[in-house]
Structures are given as structure tokens and as C-alpha cells.
Amino acid sequence: MEIRLTLNGRQLRAEIEPALLLIDFLRAQGCLSVKRGCETANCGLCTVLMDGVPVLSCSVLAARASGHSVQTLEGLQEEAEEFVGFIADQGAEQCGFCNPGYVMNTIALLRENPNPTDDEIRAYLAGNLCRCSGYEGQLRGIRAFLNARGTKEVNPHA
Amino acid sequence: MPETKTVGHALRKKDSMGLLLGKPAFLCDVTPADCLVVKLLRSPHAHALIRSIDTSIAMKVPGMVAIYTYKDVPHNRFTNAGQTYPEPSPHDRLILDQRLRFVGDPVAILAGESEKAVNRAMKLIKVDYEVLTPVLDFHTAKDNPILVHPEEDWEALCPVGADNHRNLCAHEVCSQGDVEAELAGCDVVIDHTWHTKACQQAMMETFRTYTEMDPFGRLHVISSTQIVFHVRRILSIALGIPKSRIHVEKPRIGGGFGAKQTSVSEVYPAFVTLKTGRPARIVFTRQECQIAGSPRHEMEVRVRLGADRQGNIRAMDVYTLSNTGAYSEHGPTTVGLSGHKSIPLYTGGLKAFRFGYDVVYTNVQAAGAYRGYGATQGIFAVESAVNELADRLGIDPVALRERNMVRQGMIMPAYYNEPANACALDRCLTRCKEIFDWDHRFPVLDMGNGKVRAAGVAMAMQGSGISGVDVGSATVKLNDDGFYSLTIGAADMGTGCDTILAQMVAECMDCPLDNVIVFGADTDTSPYDSGSYASSTTYVTGKAVEKACTQLREQILTLAAEALGCPADELEFTGQEVRRCDGTASISLVDLATRSMCNNNTAVQATCTHSSPMSPPPFMVGMAWIELDKETGAVTLLDYKAVVDCGTPINPALARIQTEGGLCQGIGMALYEDVHYTDTGRILEDSLMQYKIPTRLDMGHLQVEFESSYEPTGPFGAKSIGEIVINTPAPAIAQAVYRASGVWVRTLPITPEKVLMGMQGKA
């Protein structure tokens, strides 16, 4: 079947198998940041934005993306760069395999809630598993970013 | 320690921004996708023989290229354990065997043009199984008439006490003093058995390997592995081809924790590529990772702990029964740590100890090398026994430890008579008590709403590399522009060892971290390194880096002496230039580096190797504060505080993250991560839906501090950090649960059911 979508701002038309999952479609399109960590929609590694809303691309058919706008970390480098350096300062990226998923979800969080509390951050990112870091360093990084941004103008996407 | 510019500083990992921005770095990002898809048909039975297998219909699926069965593979027994040869783990595997030993044991290797074709073909393979009775209970495995490995070509290369005709993978007893006489003379003896499960490593990137033939006709293997050199040897033995025909490298690794110290996935695509000449790739599903991966060894540890009324611990008798599952990987070695890295914590006044073990084969998933490597299991038992002793004697468990713990300068008889050269365990305990506010939190606090708050404590130790075995090497090279390349065979699996070792180069060569690039690991180009495991990289490979830099500095002085026309001993190297001590002449490093590339006979590249006769233990203390719901038995972890002595933390940020990550895994093991087998041997928790690793809502608040000691044999005084950090949560949380509920849960995980049934007297 044919699908048409906007991927990272680019209009795209593709012929796909109806059963193709969005994650596999995206990786085939070169969006290699999208990672698979499980087959049961439990790990959050494959998080992408569909019309600005975070979805698990392992649980969405590529066909469902037809007519929608999909963004992966490849398309949101600048927005991510605003805060991921603070996570790097903590060493909390560790192996890095889960990073794209929780970075995408953090982007979604900060758009939705530019000044989240620690508990709000934990709750929003609860579906993003990480086996290396113990999570605290990720939280410290996001908190350090929010503190550094301080009273400056909040995210224009909000 | 002298003032340092780079070592001891919390610098960013060199690959951090690339990883955080999702740049292609991992196996499936950097290997071609248009290769053969390799998948395994796995046994549905825990124990069976293949009577017949018919692949002819399956091969008719369009796109299928090959299906291999036990009839097609070389008959060379090997082990997947990534250990220095000769491996202590007996050689008990074939690539494919007619006998299937656990639910998930490979029956056939399928290779096809697409995943779809392979999945379809898998359903069309006809196998006639002769289903046999499995050995599922590890208590009855030893000397069971049913043998997991009856084959005559099973081979133990090392004297580990293994006997395949008794289902024994290893056996040993060692002791010092008369433990029975000492126990008989003790006022109190604690005698219980503690049980830990075959916890899954659950690294986010599952096992995966890509293979191709290179233009020289050699097998090129790219794999997510901690052990490139061991993989080369394992493949050589299994495939029956010379090591010179194999080239193994690793890309970035999506987590290891020891799982990738076993060659779990490499041999299958390697065999396909050798047979077909075509590139091939295998990617384990999460389910395969859960049922045929490399989990922790399930252990039952019986501790008899004797003390006098004043709380002086006099004798300890530890017996461990370890379940290696269907194959031997790391069975004979993990078990040793359950005693040798728990008993020495109480070297203080211990008069006698005995440590014995049996490691048995059963028809479940083979275990492997998981962070902590047996110490985790032993420390859960010994630390719990000490906590029960404190309770029995009515002594504060911190005070009991202060009275009995190992201290700097002591010789540790249960740790191969190694000295505690650098040991800040006492300071760790004092500091942890302070930041935890132990004196106020230890008394049980009834919240008046059916909930109770309580605290627990545990100590831990580990090693730093395998003494007298592990080899670390480093090559440091000066390049034009005056930057350095560091080449290693150790594997950064996210821990940051590439950066930590580069920090050491920067410190030794007196340059910024950005002036050092790191490459590794690759069997064709890296100097030999056993690999990244056993908490060895910082301590062992780090020392090799230090040595190589010393040699390179000498080479730089020699080169400068030629350039400046004076003896080398009149020169000093500042990092940016070499100058005469009297200040009359100098040459910049950049000019020297350029000069080294024209008409030069002096190498500016040094390779050094290091091995240590000792394995200095890091030490730590952890304290848990929980809230227990008396109505449901549910435990909520509120706070976990830990203080670690890893010698000198080379990169305090990375050391902290290692600690927090290890604590989080330890918390998962203590409270959530369970493994159940059906009565036919199938694992129930075969996905991340059933196997519950902690989310960020499940681990309370962690706080980590360091109490540094200076280990004279380590680089810059460093010991290790990677493994020890998983060891304290289980015993500390178990004690807190007892304090809150009156129930000692001695089988992990501590589920609400166990707590509640214990409270109702139905344990």
C-alpha cells in the first residue's frame, strides 16, 4: 500500500507492506536513532513524535502515520542540543542505547510543561527504561538545564 | 595524591553528545542491512533428543538461503564463556546438538533474504523430538540419574571439580582453622539459607552480531561484545578454523553488565557466513534474551555464623549451591566469589572459616557473568546473616560491623591472603551513617496509617580484575599536531572506560583530554586485552596506559635530544614542548611530532601490557529506608544512600553513575525481578512486561558519596567500581523489611506476597 507522510519536515511517499511497523519504516528511511528494546511496548526506546505527540513506534503501524507528521531525533537535533549537554555533564548517557527514546520524550515533556517538578519529570518519563544509569543522573541533568534556563523565556514550542 | 589536571575530574564522556543525539553508533546502525537474516529455531522442550528433522519444505519458502541442523556443524565442543584460555568453564557445547538441554536451546540455524521468509520457514521445519525427563530442581541435580551432559567428549580443561556423570560443573571446599570447633564454642550461631534467582541482565541492546568475509578471505565479525579476543578464540574452536582467519571488532555497545562477556550470538551468523560466503546478521529478540541469554547464576547460600554475646564474630561456614543451567558458562568461577568476596568483610576477629560449593547442571537456561559475579549472591546471604545476628544479640547492626569489619592493613585469609592495602570501609560506614541519619532512622517508625518505616544496612566488596590472570594493554601514539591516539582492547560498554583511560593519557602526557583520541576494540589492531570484565579495565588496563605513557615520554625526550643536539637527560617535557633544563633551547611538541614523520628512526608509539598479582577490593556501604504497607505487604523504597571506596575515582561523575546504576539493578533484584519456570521448564518472565526492571518511579531517591583510599598498585591510586555497586541493596532492603514486618524474606525478590504471608505466619 502507499502512504504519504511528513518525516522530519520532508514530504514522503512510500510503498509499504500493510503490516509494517512504524519503527521499521523509520529505520529503513535512515532514522537510525529509533531503537528497539523490546517487543512488548515496555521500554520506550522507540519513542517518536506523531503530530507532536510521543508514540511508541513499535506499536504503531506505518500505515497509521499516513497523512501525519512524524518527527524523530534526527529532525529535532537543535531542540535536543539545548538540554542534552547537561545530561552529558552527569555522565548519564552511559551506553546510549535508550537515549534517543527518553530525549524524545523529554522534548515532549518540556513542550507540554516547560517547568516541570522532579516528580513530574519522573512520572512523564516513567515509560522510558534505562538499565545503566539508575535514572538519577538523567534527572539531575534535566534539572540542571531547567535551573540554567532559569527565568529566561520558556520553550517557544509550549 | 598529587594535584591532577584531568584524572579525578568529572569530564564528559567522549562519545556522550553523539549518543545523546542518537547518532548511528550501534551494531544495527553501522552494519549493512542488506545481509542474510539469521534466526534460530529453538527447542520447546527442556530436555529432548532430535529423532529426525526435515527442513525440505521450509527451504521452499522464497528467499530462504540455508537451514543448518546438528548434522551440518563441526563436532567441536567449546564454551561460550569469555575467559582466559584454558577456560575454567568446561567445553560442553556444540554449535547445534542433537540433544536439547533447555527450552530455547537452538535446534536449527535459518538464513534467508528477509525476516519474513525466515519467520515463515521456521514454522515449516518438521522436528520429531524424543522428549526426555528434564532435571529442573537444582537441589536434586547432583548425582541425579538423568544427566544433562552424558556425552563422552565433554571436557573440563581446568581442575574445577567438574564431573559430567554427576551433573557437576564445579566443586570445592576450602577452609582455615577449625570451623566446627569454633562454632561449637560460640554463644550464638545464625544458620539459614538464602536464595537468589537467575536475574536477567536486561541491557537495552539485545545480543547481536554481523559477519562477512573480507577481501582477504577472512571472517570479519562485528559484534556487541565485551571480549573481542575471547570471541576470536571461541569462534576458532567452534568453527575449527585458525584464529588468523578471524577478525573481531565491536562498535558502541548498548549495555553489557557481563552478559556480553559470553559469546551468546556470534557463532550462528559466523557459521552462516563461512558456509554461504555471504554477509549475515543475527539480532536477538527481547524474548530470546530472556530465555537464552546470560543471566545471573541462581544460588542458594547457607551461612552458619558464630559469635560471642558481645558480638565478636568468630567463625563463618558458607556453602553455596549454584545452578549453572544447561551449560557451564562462568559456573566454576562465579560461585567462588560467593564466599571469597563475602567472608573477608569480617576479617576483623574471625578465627575460622570454611567455604564449600557445588555447581550443578540442570535443564534450564545457562547462566553467565552478571555484574557482581557471585559476590552479589554471597553478600546477600552473609550480610543478611550478620543483620540477623545483630537482631538476635540486640546490637545495632552498624556497631556490630564496626566491631568486626576488615580494616586497612589487615591480611584477608578468605581472600587468598591478600592484604587490604587501601581500605576505607570504616570511613564509608561512618559517613553513610551520617548522611543517612542512621541513629534516627533505624528505630522503626509507625506512621499510624497502617504503614511502617524502617532501615537496613549492608557492606560489600568486590575485586579489581582477576589476579594473576587478566592482561591489559595499551598503545599510545604521538601524531602530527601533537595529539595522541590511544588504542585498547578493552571494551567501553557505556561505562566510559574509553574516556577514563584517555583521562589517564591526558594526565600522563600533560595535555587536554581533547588531544587524546581512543580506538578499540579490534583483534586486528588492538594490543591484547582480556576484555572488559571482572572490574578490571580501570585498574588493569589503566596501569598499562600509565606504563605506555611513561615509555612514550622517554621516546619524546630521545627524539627531542636528537633535534636539540643534547643528551636526553638534560631535557624536560612540559606537555607542550621539550626544553633544556637550563632554558637555552626548546622544541614544541607539534614540531617534534612533525619531525617524527621525516627521516626518523625513533618510534613515538609505545605499547605496554600489565597484569596484577593482586586484585584489590573496592568496598562500600549501603543503607535503605523503606515504607512497608502492613495491609498488603508492599514495600516502597524511599531512600538509598551509599558510600563507596573505589580508591581514586578517576572520573567522579562516571563513578557516581556506575554506582547509581548498580544500585538500581540491585534494587530491582531485591524487590521486583523474578524468574519462574513452568513444570516443563519454560521461563514465565520472558518479556519486559513480566520481568520487571525498575522504572524511575520504583527506586526511591539515591545518594552516593565517595570515601577515597589510595591503592598503591592501581593507576593514580584507583581500584574498581563497576560491579561492587550492585551488592548492597538486597541485604539492606531485606533487613529494613524485617524491621518493618518481623519477617526475614530469604528468597529474592521480596514480593508483597512473601512479606504478607510471612506476617500471617504462612511463609
Short mmCIF file of C-alpha atoms in Angstrom, two decimals, chain A residues 95 97, chain B residues 25-28 30-31 203-211 221-228 231 248-266 269 281-284 491-494 521:
data_model
loop_
_atom_site.label_atom_id
_atom_site.label_comp_id
_atom_site.label_asym_id
_atom_site.label_seq_id
_atom_site.Cartn_x
_atom_site.Cartn_y
_atom_site.Cartn_z
CA CYS A 95 25.62 3.11 26.92
CA PHE A 97 21.01 2.90 23.55
CA ALA B 25 26.80 4.09 16.64
CA PHE B 26 25.45 0.64 17.39
CA LEU B 27 25.67 -2.60 15.51
CA CYS B 28 22.42 -2.29 13.57
CA VAL B 30 26.70 0.68 11.30
CA THR B 31 26.40 -2.68 9.54
CA MET B 203 20.75 -4.50 28.81
CA MET B 204 18.74 -2.34 26.44
CA GLU B 205 20.53 -3.60 23.31
CA THR B 206 19.92 -7.31 22.91
CA PHE B 207 22.64 -9.70 21.72
CA ARG B 208 23.59 -9.13 18.07
CA THR B 209 26.34 -9.92 15.62
CA TYR B 210 27.16 -9.18 11.97
CA THR B 211 29.57 -11.29 9.93
CA VAL B 221 32.90 -10.31 12.84
CA ILE B 222 31.34 -7.14 14.19
CA SER B 223 29.65 -7.87 17.46
CA SER B 224 28.20 -6.22 20.52
CA THR B 225 30.77 -7.80 22.81
CA GLN B 226 32.93 -7.03 25.83
CA ILE B 227 35.56 -9.57 24.78
CA VAL B 228 36.81 -9.32 21.20
CA VAL B 231 35.33 -14.24 20.79
CA VAL B 248 36.56 -9.41 15.56
CA GLU B 249 35.64 -5.83 16.38
CA LYS B 250 32.99 -4.09 18.40
CA PRO B 251 31.04 -0.89 17.71
CA ARG B 252 29.44 1.07 20.59
CA ILE B 253 27.76 -1.46 22.88
CA GLY B 254 24.23 -0.92 24.14
CA GLY B 255 24.93 -2.17 27.64
CA GLY B 256 26.76 -5.25 28.83
CA PHE B 257 26.90 -5.84 32.59
CA GLY B 258 28.70 -9.11 31.84
CA ALA B 259 26.05 -10.52 29.51
CA LYS B 260 28.35 -9.80 26.61
CA GLN B 261 31.27 -11.50 28.36
CA THR B 262 29.70 -14.64 26.98
CA SER B 263 29.75 -15.25 23.25
CA VAL B 264 25.98 -15.66 23.07
CA SER B 265 25.20 -14.71 19.46
CA GLU B 266 28.44 -14.73 17.47
CA PRO B 269 25.95 -15.81 11.72
CA ARG B 281 23.32 -10.75 10.84
CA ILE B 282 21.55 -12.06 13.91
CA VAL B 283 19.60 -9.82 16.28
CA PHE B 284 18.15 -11.49 19.35
CA ALA B 491 35.54 -2.55 25.56
CA ASP B 492 33.61 0.53 26.58
CA MET B 493 30.08 -0.81 27.05
CA GLY B 494 28.74 2.55 28.20
CA ALA B 521 38.42 -2.81 20.41
#
